[in-house]
Tab-separated table of C-alpha atoms and ligand atoms in Angstrom:
chain	number	residue	atom	x	y	z
A	1	MET	CA	4.247	-14.976	2.420
A	2	ASN	CA	0.540	-15.159	1.954
A	3	ASP	CA	-1.876	-16.268	-0.684
A	4	ILE	CA	-4.505	-13.609	-1.119
A	5	LEU	CA	-7.630	-15.686	-1.569
A	6	PRO	CA	-10.811	-14.751	-3.468
A	7	GLU	CA	-12.710	-14.140	-0.231
A	8	ILE	CA	-10.481	-11.135	0.529
A	9	SER	CA	-9.120	-10.180	-2.902
A	10	ALA	CA	-12.198	-8.080	-3.759
A	11	THR	CA	-11.507	-5.935	-0.689
A	12	TRP	CA	-7.876	-5.558	-1.736
A	13	ARG	CA	-8.886	-4.540	-5.241
A	14	TYR	CA	-11.462	-2.078	-3.913
A	15	LEU	CA	-9.036	-0.414	-1.488
A	16	GLU	CA	-6.223	-0.284	-4.041
A	17	THR	CA	-8.531	1.238	-6.633
A	18	THR	CA	-9.801	3.834	-4.181
A	19	VAL	CA	-6.266	4.870	-3.240
A	20	GLN	CA	-5.252	5.011	-6.903
A	21	GLU	CA	-8.187	7.283	-7.683
A	22	ILE	CA	-7.275	9.596	-4.842
A	23	VAL	CA	-3.592	9.933	-5.715
A	24	GLN	CA	-4.411	10.377	-9.410
A	25	SER	CA	-6.791	13.181	-8.421
A	26	TYR	CA	-3.740	14.989	-6.976
A	27	GLY	CA	-1.853	14.606	-10.263
A	28	TYR	CA	0.308	11.558	-9.521
A	29	SER	CA	1.161	9.125	-12.353
A	30	GLU	CA	1.859	5.439	-12.103
A	31	ILE	CA	5.351	4.013	-12.517
A	32	ARG	CA	5.991	0.246	-12.555
A	33	LEU	CA	9.298	-0.957	-11.237
A	34	PRO	CA	11.305	-4.195	-11.200
A	35	LEU	CA	11.196	-6.419	-8.119
A	36	LEU	CA	14.955	-6.979	-8.300
A	37	GLU	CA	17.680	-4.386	-8.028
A	38	HIS	CA	21.409	-4.512	-7.443
A	39	THR	CA	22.053	-5.098	-3.750
A	40	ASP	CA	24.302	-2.085	-3.674
A	41	LEU	CA	21.367	0.240	-4.427
A	42	PHE	CA	19.660	-0.690	-1.161
A	43	LYS	CA	22.877	-0.625	0.842
A	44	ARG	CA	23.633	2.874	-0.353
A	45	SER	CA	20.121	4.274	-0.027
A	46	ILE	CA	18.591	2.591	3.012
A	47	GLY	CA	21.925	2.557	4.845
A	48	GLU	CA	24.237	-0.261	5.915
A	49	VAL	CA	23.432	0.060	9.606
A	50	THR	CA	19.686	-0.421	9.424
A	51	ASP	CA	17.485	-3.382	10.303
A	52	ILE	CA	16.557	-3.832	6.659
A	53	VAL	CA	20.087	-4.002	5.261
A	54	GLU	CA	21.633	-5.773	8.240
A	55	LYS	CA	19.150	-8.573	8.568
A	56	GLU	CA	16.045	-8.379	6.413
A	57	MET	CA	17.094	-8.485	2.757
A	58	TYR	CA	16.611	-11.422	0.410
A	59	THR	CA	19.945	-11.277	-1.384
A	60	PHE	CA	21.459	-13.776	-3.824
A	61	LEU	CA	24.030	-14.080	-6.584
A	62	ASP	CA	22.636	-14.469	-10.074
A	63	ARG	CA	24.202	-16.747	-12.698
A	64	ASN	CA	26.603	-13.997	-13.583
A	65	GLY	CA	27.795	-13.649	-9.996
A	66	GLU	CA	26.066	-10.324	-9.475
A	67	SER	CA	24.498	-9.643	-6.105
A	68	LEU	CA	20.794	-8.906	-6.476
A	69	THR	CA	18.134	-8.226	-3.853
A	70	LEU	CA	14.377	-8.558	-3.843
A	71	ARG	CA	13.226	-5.039	-3.129
A	72	PRO	CA	12.439	-4.401	0.567
A	73	GLU	CA	10.826	-1.043	-0.257
A	74	ALA	CA	10.072	1.052	-3.331
A	75	THR	CA	11.768	4.413	-2.884
A	76	ALA	CA	15.276	3.300	-3.842
A	77	GLY	CA	14.012	1.661	-7.043
A	78	MET	CA	11.913	4.697	-7.875
A	79	VAL	CA	14.924	6.992	-7.550
A	80	ARG	CA	17.089	4.597	-9.541
A	81	ALA	CA	14.429	4.450	-12.290
A	82	GLY	CA	14.072	8.228	-12.335
A	83	MET	CA	17.821	8.641	-12.709
A	84	THR	CA	18.374	5.986	-15.378
A	85	ASN	CA	15.448	7.350	-17.417
A	86	GLY	CA	16.271	11.029	-17.012
A	87	LEU	CA	12.968	11.755	-15.264
A	88	PHE	CA	14.528	14.159	-12.801
A	89	HIS	CA	16.477	16.161	-15.348
A	90	ASN	CA	15.069	19.709	-15.045
A	91	GLN	CA	11.728	18.163	-14.189
A	92	LYS	CA	9.563	17.551	-11.198
A	93	GLN	CA	7.791	14.220	-10.836
A	94	LYS	CA	4.791	13.043	-8.867
A	95	LEU	CA	4.706	9.264	-9.025
A	96	TRP	CA	2.969	6.293	-7.456
A	97	THR	CA	3.586	2.582	-7.587
A	98	SER	CA	2.417	-0.499	-5.733
A	99	GLY	CA	3.316	-4.126	-5.362
A	100	PRO	CA	5.094	-6.721	-3.247
A	101	MET	CA	8.089	-5.969	-1.018
A	102	PHE	CA	10.281	-8.572	0.656
A	103	ARG	CA	11.838	-8.536	4.111
A	104	TYR	CA	13.195	-11.465	6.057
A	105	GLU	CA	11.378	-10.627	9.276
A	106	LYS	CA	9.937	-12.747	12.041
A	107	PRO	CA	6.453	-13.400	10.658
A	108	GLN	CA	3.592	-12.419	12.933
A	109	GLN	CA	0.212	-10.737	12.713
A	110	GLY	CA	0.665	-7.703	10.468
A	111	ARG	CA	4.304	-8.511	9.690
A	112	TYR	CA	5.069	-10.714	6.720
A	113	ARG	CA	8.016	-11.639	4.522
A	114	GLN	CA	6.261	-10.756	1.317
A	115	PHE	CA	3.989	-7.806	1.962
A	116	HIS	CA	2.563	-5.109	-0.251
A	117	GLN	CA	2.973	-1.383	-0.323
A	118	PHE	CA	1.263	1.456	-2.037
A	119	ASP	CA	3.935	4.039	-2.554
A	120	VAL	CA	3.805	7.727	-3.503
A	121	GLU	CA	6.782	9.995	-4.194
A	122	ALA	CA	7.130	13.657	-5.194
A	123	VAL	CA	10.587	14.466	-6.573
A	124	GLY	CA	11.892	17.978	-7.206
A	125	TYR	CA	9.779	19.842	-4.651
A	126	ASP	CA	11.440	21.342	-1.603
A	127	GLY	CA	8.713	23.221	0.286
A	128	PRO	CA	6.519	22.102	3.152
A	129	ASP	CA	3.503	22.515	0.830
A	130	VAL	CA	4.147	19.183	-0.873
A	131	ASP	CA	4.777	17.460	2.484
A	132	ALA	CA	1.446	18.799	3.689
A	133	GLU	CA	-0.314	17.787	0.489
A	134	LEU	CA	1.021	14.235	0.672
A	135	ILE	CA	-0.182	13.926	4.258
A	136	THR	CA	-3.557	15.473	3.446
A	137	MET	CA	-3.914	13.055	0.558
A	138	SER	CA	-3.437	10.141	2.957
A	139	ALA	CA	-5.951	11.683	5.381
A	140	ARG	CA	-8.434	11.750	2.518
A	141	MET	CA	-8.081	7.978	2.100
A	142	TRP	CA	-9.103	7.288	5.691
A	143	GLN	CA	-11.972	9.713	5.410
A	144	ARG	CA	-13.246	8.287	2.127
A	145	LEU	CA	-13.129	4.750	3.501
A	146	GLY	CA	-14.575	5.445	6.937
A	147	ILE	CA	-11.322	4.555	8.708
A	148	SER	CA	-11.334	6.335	12.042
A	149	LYS	CA	-8.991	4.451	14.343
A	150	ILE	CA	-5.873	6.132	13.055
A	151	ALA	CA	-3.742	9.058	14.186
A	152	LEU	CA	-0.987	11.094	12.615
A	153	GLN	CA	2.426	11.640	14.189
A	154	ILE	CA	4.932	14.042	12.708
A	155	ASN	CA	8.492	15.031	13.466
A	156	SER	CA	11.426	16.767	11.849
A	157	LEU	CA	14.869	15.213	11.560
A	158	GLY	CA	16.504	18.398	10.337
A	159	THR	CA	19.359	18.209	7.850
A	160	PRO	CA	22.407	15.909	7.940
A	161	ASN	CA	24.544	18.946	8.806
A	162	GLY	CA	22.286	19.994	11.623
A	163	ARG	CA	22.175	16.424	12.838
A	164	ARG	CA	25.876	16.470	13.642
A	165	ASN	CA	25.350	18.329	16.926
A	166	TYR	CA	22.435	16.119	17.786
A	167	ARG	CA	24.485	13.043	17.022
A	168	GLU	CA	27.144	14.231	19.440
A	169	ALA	CA	24.550	14.803	22.120
A	170	LEU	CA	23.143	11.339	21.544
A	171	VAL	CA	26.518	9.632	21.655
A	172	LYS	CA	27.269	11.435	24.890
A	173	TYR	CA	23.962	10.418	26.408
A	174	PHE	CA	24.010	6.778	25.308
A	175	SER	CA	27.681	6.372	26.260
A	176	GLY	CA	26.683	7.429	29.759
A	177	VAL	CA	24.170	4.571	29.979
A	178	LYS	CA	26.191	2.069	27.942
A	179	ASN	CA	25.763	-0.699	30.515
A	180	ALA	CA	22.032	-0.702	29.917
A	181	LEU	CA	22.219	-0.851	26.114
A	182	ASP	CA	21.490	-4.034	24.179
A	183	GLU	CA	23.990	-5.533	21.738
A	184	ASP	CA	22.485	-3.892	18.642
A	185	SER	CA	22.496	-0.494	20.269
A	186	ILE	CA	26.101	-0.749	21.428
A	187	ARG	CA	27.130	-1.481	17.857
A	188	ARG	CA	25.008	1.385	16.570
A	189	LEU	CA	26.465	3.774	19.119
A	190	GLU	CA	29.643	3.848	17.038
A	191	GLN	CA	28.171	3.492	13.561
A	192	ASN	CA	24.784	5.170	13.589
A	193	PRO	CA	23.550	6.355	17.003
A	194	LEU	CA	20.261	7.701	15.611
A	195	ARG	CA	19.263	4.153	14.802
A	196	ILE	CA	19.194	3.337	18.526
A	197	LEU	CA	16.071	5.492	18.771
A	198	ASP	CA	14.318	3.120	16.351
A	199	SER	CA	15.002	0.036	18.484
A	200	LYS	CA	12.039	-2.285	18.864
A	201	ASN	CA	13.458	-3.828	22.060
A	202	PRO	CA	11.043	-3.022	24.917
A	203	ASP	CA	13.925	-3.123	27.428
A	204	MET	CA	15.398	-0.122	25.668
A	205	ARG	CA	12.249	1.968	25.843
A	206	SER	CA	12.860	3.930	29.039
A	207	ILE	CA	16.456	4.727	28.070
A	208	ILE	CA	15.283	6.001	24.701
A	209	GLU	CA	12.500	8.044	26.275
A	210	ALA	CA	15.049	10.007	28.261
A	211	ALA	CA	17.394	10.654	25.326
A	212	PRO	CA	17.879	14.180	23.923
A	213	ILE	CA	15.398	15.042	21.177
A	214	MET	CA	16.156	16.180	17.649
A	215	LEU	CA	13.653	19.035	17.711
A	216	ASP	CA	15.880	20.831	20.234
A	217	TYR	CA	18.724	20.745	17.700
A	218	LEU	CA	16.903	21.827	14.546
A	219	ASP	CA	18.643	24.328	12.308
A	220	GLU	CA	16.693	27.479	11.548
A	221	GLU	CA	15.613	26.508	8.044
A	222	SER	CA	14.387	23.101	9.122
A	223	ALA	CA	12.457	24.673	11.987
A	224	HIS	CA	10.894	27.065	9.494
A	225	HIS	CA	9.991	24.154	7.204
A	226	PHE	CA	8.426	22.290	10.109
A	227	ASP	CA	6.382	25.343	11.129
A	228	GLY	CA	5.216	25.690	7.529
A	229	LEU	CA	4.086	22.080	7.482
A	230	LYS	CA	2.160	22.435	10.730
A	231	ALA	CA	0.451	25.618	9.527
A	232	LEU	CA	-0.701	23.912	6.315
A	233	LEU	CA	-1.970	20.848	8.152
A	234	ASP	CA	-3.871	23.134	10.508
A	235	ALA	CA	-5.329	24.972	7.536
A	236	ALA	CA	-6.441	21.690	5.964
A	237	GLY	CA	-7.966	20.521	9.243
A	238	VAL	CA	-5.648	17.497	9.518
A	239	SER	CA	-4.906	16.849	13.174
A	240	TYR	CA	-1.554	15.486	14.314
A	241	THR	CA	0.681	15.100	17.286
A	242	VAL	CA	4.350	15.965	17.234
A	243	ASN	CA	6.264	12.861	18.285
A	244	PRO	CA	9.885	13.898	18.822
A	245	ARG	CA	10.904	10.197	19.079
A	246	LEU	CA	9.756	9.371	15.572
A	247	VAL	CA	12.879	8.587	13.542
A	248	ARG	CA	11.831	5.993	10.932
A	249	GLY	CA	13.811	2.884	10.076
A	250	LEU	CA	15.710	4.105	7.044
A	251	ASP	CA	18.746	6.336	6.863
A	252	TYR	CA	17.770	8.574	3.998
A	253	TYR	CA	15.216	10.817	5.688
A	254	SER	CA	15.675	14.522	6.341
A	255	ARG	CA	13.334	17.135	7.806
A	256	THR	CA	9.736	15.922	7.702
A	257	VAL	CA	8.931	12.396	8.852
A	258	PHE	CA	5.471	11.128	9.672
A	259	GLU	CA	3.582	7.992	10.474
A	260	TRP	CA	-0.096	7.107	10.596
A	261	VAL	CA	-0.536	4.737	13.521
A	262	THR	CA	-3.395	2.705	14.859
A	263	ASP	CA	-3.916	0.765	18.059
A	264	ALA	CA	-6.590	-1.384	16.421
A	265	LEU	CA	-4.132	-3.933	15.025
A	266	GLY	CA	-2.115	-5.014	18.064
A	267	SER	CA	1.568	-4.275	18.095
A	268	GLN	CA	2.034	-3.638	14.329
A	269	GLY	CA	0.572	-0.158	14.468
A	270	ALA	CA	2.293	1.671	11.596
A	271	VAL	CA	-0.031	1.729	8.604
A	272	CYS	CA	1.391	4.478	6.429
A	273	SER	CA	4.793	6.064	6.885
A	274	GLY	CA	6.869	8.545	5.037
A	275	GLY	CA	9.025	11.571	4.958
A	276	ARG	CA	11.392	13.798	3.109
A	277	TYR	CA	14.647	12.451	1.661
A	278	ASP	CA	16.385	15.459	0.165
A	279	GLY	CA	19.807	13.811	0.065
A	280	LEU	CA	18.976	10.516	-1.605
A	281	VAL	CA	19.156	11.382	-5.296
A	282	GLU	CA	22.561	12.985	-4.828
A	283	LYS	CA	23.750	10.098	-2.673
A	284	LEU	CA	22.900	7.750	-5.539
A	285	GLY	CA	24.945	9.805	-7.981
A	286	GLY	CA	22.384	12.276	-9.319
A	287	ARG	CA	22.113	16.049	-9.028
A	288	ALA	CA	20.930	17.258	-5.605
A	289	THR	CA	17.138	16.946	-5.808
A	290	PRO	CA	14.651	17.309	-2.975
A	291	ALA	CA	12.031	14.567	-2.600
A	292	VAL	CA	9.330	13.360	-0.263
A	293	GLY	CA	6.998	10.369	-0.175
A	294	TRP	CA	5.090	7.788	1.796
A	295	ALA	CA	4.443	4.079	1.737
A	296	MET	CA	1.378	2.313	3.008
A	297	GLY	CA	1.352	-1.318	4.090
A	298	ILE	CA	-1.618	-2.784	2.253
A	299	GLU	CA	-2.055	-5.804	4.552
A	300	ARG	CA	-2.371	-3.486	7.561
A	301	PHE	CA	-4.602	-1.144	5.568
A	302	VAL	CA	-6.958	-4.006	4.663
A	303	ALA	CA	-6.987	-5.213	8.276
A	304	LEU	CA	-7.681	-1.727	9.610
A	305	TYR	CA	-10.481	-1.212	7.114
A	306	GLY	CA	-12.079	-4.397	8.462
A	307	ALA	CA	-11.459	-3.349	12.081
A	308	CYS	CA	-13.308	-0.081	11.369
A	309	GLY	CA	-16.321	-1.979	10.068
A	310	GLY	CA	-15.483	-1.606	6.376
A	311	GLU	CA	-17.486	-3.954	4.207
A	312	SER	CA	-16.141	-6.065	1.393
A	313	PRO	CA	-17.677	-4.874	-1.825
A	314	THR	CA	-19.880	-7.563	-3.318
A	315	SER	CA	-19.726	-8.314	-6.990
A	316	ASP	CA	-22.616	-10.666	-7.406
A	317	VAL	CA	-23.572	-12.461	-10.540
A	318	ASP	CA	-26.530	-10.783	-12.270
A	319	VAL	CA	-27.838	-13.681	-14.296
A	320	TYR	CA	-27.208	-17.396	-14.352
A	321	VAL	CA	-27.947	-19.078	-17.670
A	322	ALA	CA	-29.262	-22.643	-17.428
A	323	ALA	CA	-29.578	-24.892	-20.478
A	324	LEU	CA	-31.724	-28.049	-20.406
A	325	GLY	CA	-32.163	-30.499	-23.222
A	326	ASP	CA	-30.986	-31.150	-26.765
A	327	GLY	CA	-29.560	-28.245	-28.703
A	328	THR	CA	-30.073	-25.764	-25.877
A	329	LEU	CA	-26.440	-25.374	-24.837
A	330	GLU	CA	-25.395	-23.782	-28.142
A	331	ARG	CA	-28.228	-21.255	-27.888
A	332	ALA	CA	-27.513	-20.559	-24.214
A	333	PHE	CA	-23.819	-20.133	-24.966
A	334	ALA	CA	-24.563	-17.571	-27.673
A	335	LEU	CA	-27.124	-15.867	-25.447
A	336	ALA	CA	-24.643	-15.419	-22.607
A	337	GLU	CA	-22.168	-13.834	-25.020
A	338	GLU	CA	-24.895	-11.588	-26.433
A	339	LEU	CA	-25.826	-10.327	-22.958
A	340	ARG	CA	-22.174	-9.561	-22.179
A	341	ASN	CA	-21.996	-7.655	-25.483
A	342	SER	CA	-25.168	-5.674	-24.949
A	343	ILE	CA	-25.392	-4.771	-21.262
A	344	LYS	CA	-22.344	-2.958	-19.947
A	345	GLY	CA	-20.891	-4.423	-16.765
A	346	ILE	CA	-23.360	-7.290	-16.551
A	347	GLN	CA	-22.069	-10.429	-14.824
A	348	VAL	CA	-23.304	-13.514	-16.590
A	349	GLU	CA	-22.526	-17.007	-15.446
A	350	LEU	CA	-23.281	-19.827	-17.848
A	351	ASN	CA	-24.039	-23.226	-16.379
A	352	LEU	CA	-21.001	-25.347	-17.208
A	353	GLY	CA	-21.106	-29.130	-17.206
A	354	SER	CA	-24.856	-29.589	-17.848
A	355	GLY	CA	-26.872	-31.212	-15.013
A	356	SER	CA	-30.519	-31.721	-14.031
A	357	PHE	CA	-32.910	-28.782	-13.603
A	358	LYS	CA	-32.599	-29.127	-9.854
A	359	SER	CA	-28.820	-29.115	-9.815
A	360	GLN	CA	-28.601	-26.177	-12.226
A	361	MET	CA	-30.991	-24.158	-10.042
A	362	LYS	CA	-28.911	-25.051	-7.003
A	363	ARG	CA	-25.828	-23.685	-8.726
A	364	ALA	CA	-27.749	-20.593	-9.828
A	365	ASP	CA	-28.730	-19.980	-6.222
A	366	LYS	CA	-25.187	-20.514	-4.969
A	367	SER	CA	-23.821	-18.070	-7.557
A	368	GLY	CA	-25.808	-15.279	-5.909
A	369	ALA	CA	-27.457	-14.410	-9.227
A	370	ARG	CA	-30.518	-12.176	-9.176
A	371	TYR	CA	-32.105	-13.990	-12.118
A	372	ALA	CA	-31.819	-17.410	-13.642
A	373	LEU	CA	-32.443	-17.605	-17.374
A	374	ILE	CA	-33.887	-20.974	-18.239
A	375	LEU	CA	-33.545	-22.264	-21.744
A	376	GLY	CA	-35.221	-25.644	-22.260
A	377	GLU	CA	-36.291	-27.429	-25.447
A	378	GLN	CA	-39.766	-25.838	-25.263
A	379	GLU	CA	-38.352	-22.309	-24.847
A	380	LEU	CA	-35.984	-22.967	-27.744
A	381	ALA	CA	-38.914	-24.004	-29.953
A	382	ASP	CA	-40.981	-20.954	-28.854
A	383	GLY	CA	-38.135	-18.435	-29.264
A	384	CYS	CA	-38.307	-17.361	-25.655
A	385	VAL	CA	-36.534	-17.831	-22.336
A	386	GLY	CA	-37.757	-18.297	-18.770
A	387	VAL	CA	-36.669	-15.469	-16.427
A	388	LYS	CA	-36.767	-16.671	-12.838
A	389	PRO	CA	-36.171	-14.189	-9.990
A	390	MET	CA	-33.795	-15.825	-7.500
A	391	ARG	CA	-33.876	-13.210	-4.746
A	392	SER	CA	-37.608	-12.596	-4.513
A	393	ALA	CA	-40.800	-14.623	-4.409
A	394	ASP	CA	-41.974	-13.208	-7.773
A	395	ASP	CA	-43.094	-15.680	-10.402
A	396	GLN	CA	-41.009	-16.827	-13.308
A	397	VAL	CA	-41.963	-15.057	-16.539
A	398	SER	CA	-41.428	-15.973	-20.158
A	399	VAL	CA	-39.662	-13.337	-22.288
A	400	ALA	CA	-39.237	-13.414	-26.073
A	401	LEU	CA	-35.566	-13.799	-27.015
A	402	ASP	CA	-35.568	-10.586	-29.046
A	403	GLU	CA	-36.865	-8.635	-26.040
A	404	LEU	CA	-34.552	-10.200	-23.498
A	405	VAL	CA	-31.789	-7.585	-23.583
A	406	ALA	CA	-34.211	-4.697	-23.063
A	407	THR	CA	-36.140	-6.553	-20.336
A	408	LEU	CA	-33.023	-7.540	-18.410
A	409	ALA	CA	-31.445	-4.108	-18.748
A	410	ARG	CA	-34.580	-2.676	-17.140
A	411	LYS	CA	-34.771	-5.262	-14.396
A	412	LEU	CA	-31.080	-4.911	-13.467
A	413	SER	CA	-30.900	-1.126	-13.477
B	501	ATP	P1	7.658	-1.339	11.204
B	501	ATP	O1	8.063	-0.298	12.195
B	501	ATP	O2	6.286	-1.890	11.449
B	501	ATP	O3	8.718	-2.386	10.993
B	501	ATP	P2	8.802	0.067	8.996
B	501	ATP	O4	9.194	1.358	9.579
B	501	ATP	O5	9.827	-0.984	8.798
B	501	ATP	O6	7.549	-0.551	9.818
B	501	ATP	P3	8.407	1.150	6.356
B	501	ATP	O7	9.698	0.677	5.836
B	501	ATP	O8	8.234	2.577	6.618
B	501	ATP	O9	8.004	0.297	7.634
B	501	ATP	O10	7.233	0.653	5.395
B	501	ATP	C1	6.027	1.383	5.233
B	501	ATP	C2	4.836	0.588	5.690
B	501	ATP	O11	4.894	-0.748	5.202
B	501	ATP	C3	4.711	0.427	7.189
B	501	ATP	O12	4.077	1.533	7.749
B	501	ATP	C4	3.866	-0.826	7.310
B	501	ATP	O13	2.496	-0.498	7.171
B	501	ATP	C5	4.278	-1.635	6.123
B	501	ATP	N1	5.208	-2.717	6.476
B	501	ATP	C6	6.543	-2.625	6.714
B	501	ATP	N2	7.074	-3.833	6.955
B	501	ATP	C7	6.044	-4.722	6.846
B	501	ATP	C8	5.948	-6.154	6.949
B	501	ATP	N3	7.014	-6.910	7.187
B	501	ATP	N4	4.719	-6.721	6.783
B	501	ATP	C9	3.640	-5.982	6.518
B	501	ATP	N5	3.672	-4.637	6.393
B	501	ATP	C10	4.854	-4.012	6.551
B	502	MG	MG1	10.455	-2.658	9.888
């Protein structure tokens, strides 16, 4: 769990704001969700035989003996919120949310126990058009931010019905190589053979590579949906590769799944992942409602932005107000407030804790301010203020107090 320090928080804020602007421009509205949900919600939605539910959840009993869990992802909570608030009743919803998620994982570069996701979900839409739009929207983020080292993989998981045949084929295949399976996979062979494909164990890789692929078992409608998605991505100029091994770590997906991956961040390459989960609302007790969404890991997003040469936005102080001598602090204090009132967006830092001229100028320099405003006893008596450029060799000038706002507004524009 990390502290996000001031040196990086401006980059976080900038990237989050940019993503918010983009998703809002596609008509998505914000929803804010609790960090805690009943444990059962995650067990039922994510699936009992998944890494998250088996070994990654922060679960505890509250004072009332109820089992609660810190959310490991946002989709389950979003669906729960939509159902309890009637948002899906004869309505479609396009929603986004963001915030911390919690998974008890082995911490390493790009993998943390408290991490952050930006999450987008469209509920009530069943066509490939919305899948394509969600993916295109994410492509727009990379483009807007100059992120190039990223590639899109897509796959289709078909429908739960269609998956039955595939499941049989998988069980047959993996049973034939049972001796080579690791412990997790042997357990999953009985309970949830598809999960074997998501194994992170490198020793399992070659066995998984040779396994039957879902795309060969797609039902006709799912194949049609997948073709529709590809055609729309082609039309939008979003390039992709079909990765028939892409299964995603949660149980609730159907049809479209996709992942934006990078090789610029070492082994934690998944930056933004998502897919369609047509069965989830019904599974959680609602009316059958199609849905699709994605989640982006913000830590990996921030790291990738840096790896692609993205700059941290600077938010430098515009003016530093120095006060020297008797009675000057009150005037300087009022002046700083007046500037904040009069010039929109101006960043004014008032010298706090008095100090000599030299030390106040040192602080002004350190603040990054473009101008220092110097208010001494003489200036106070004359009704003016010294305006000292801090980032150029220009001379200090004296400006009448009643002209200061206009002068500074001009200089800063
Ligand atoms: P991974 O394969 O890396 O474990 P995942 O499939 O578990 O990822 P999702 O549940 O799809 O991940 O979450 C969406 C995104 O959240 C991921 O693409 C990734 O960017 C990010 N993410 C997931 N787990 C973590 C974590 N522990 N620390 C940081 N980011 C994470
Ligand atoms: Mg994971």
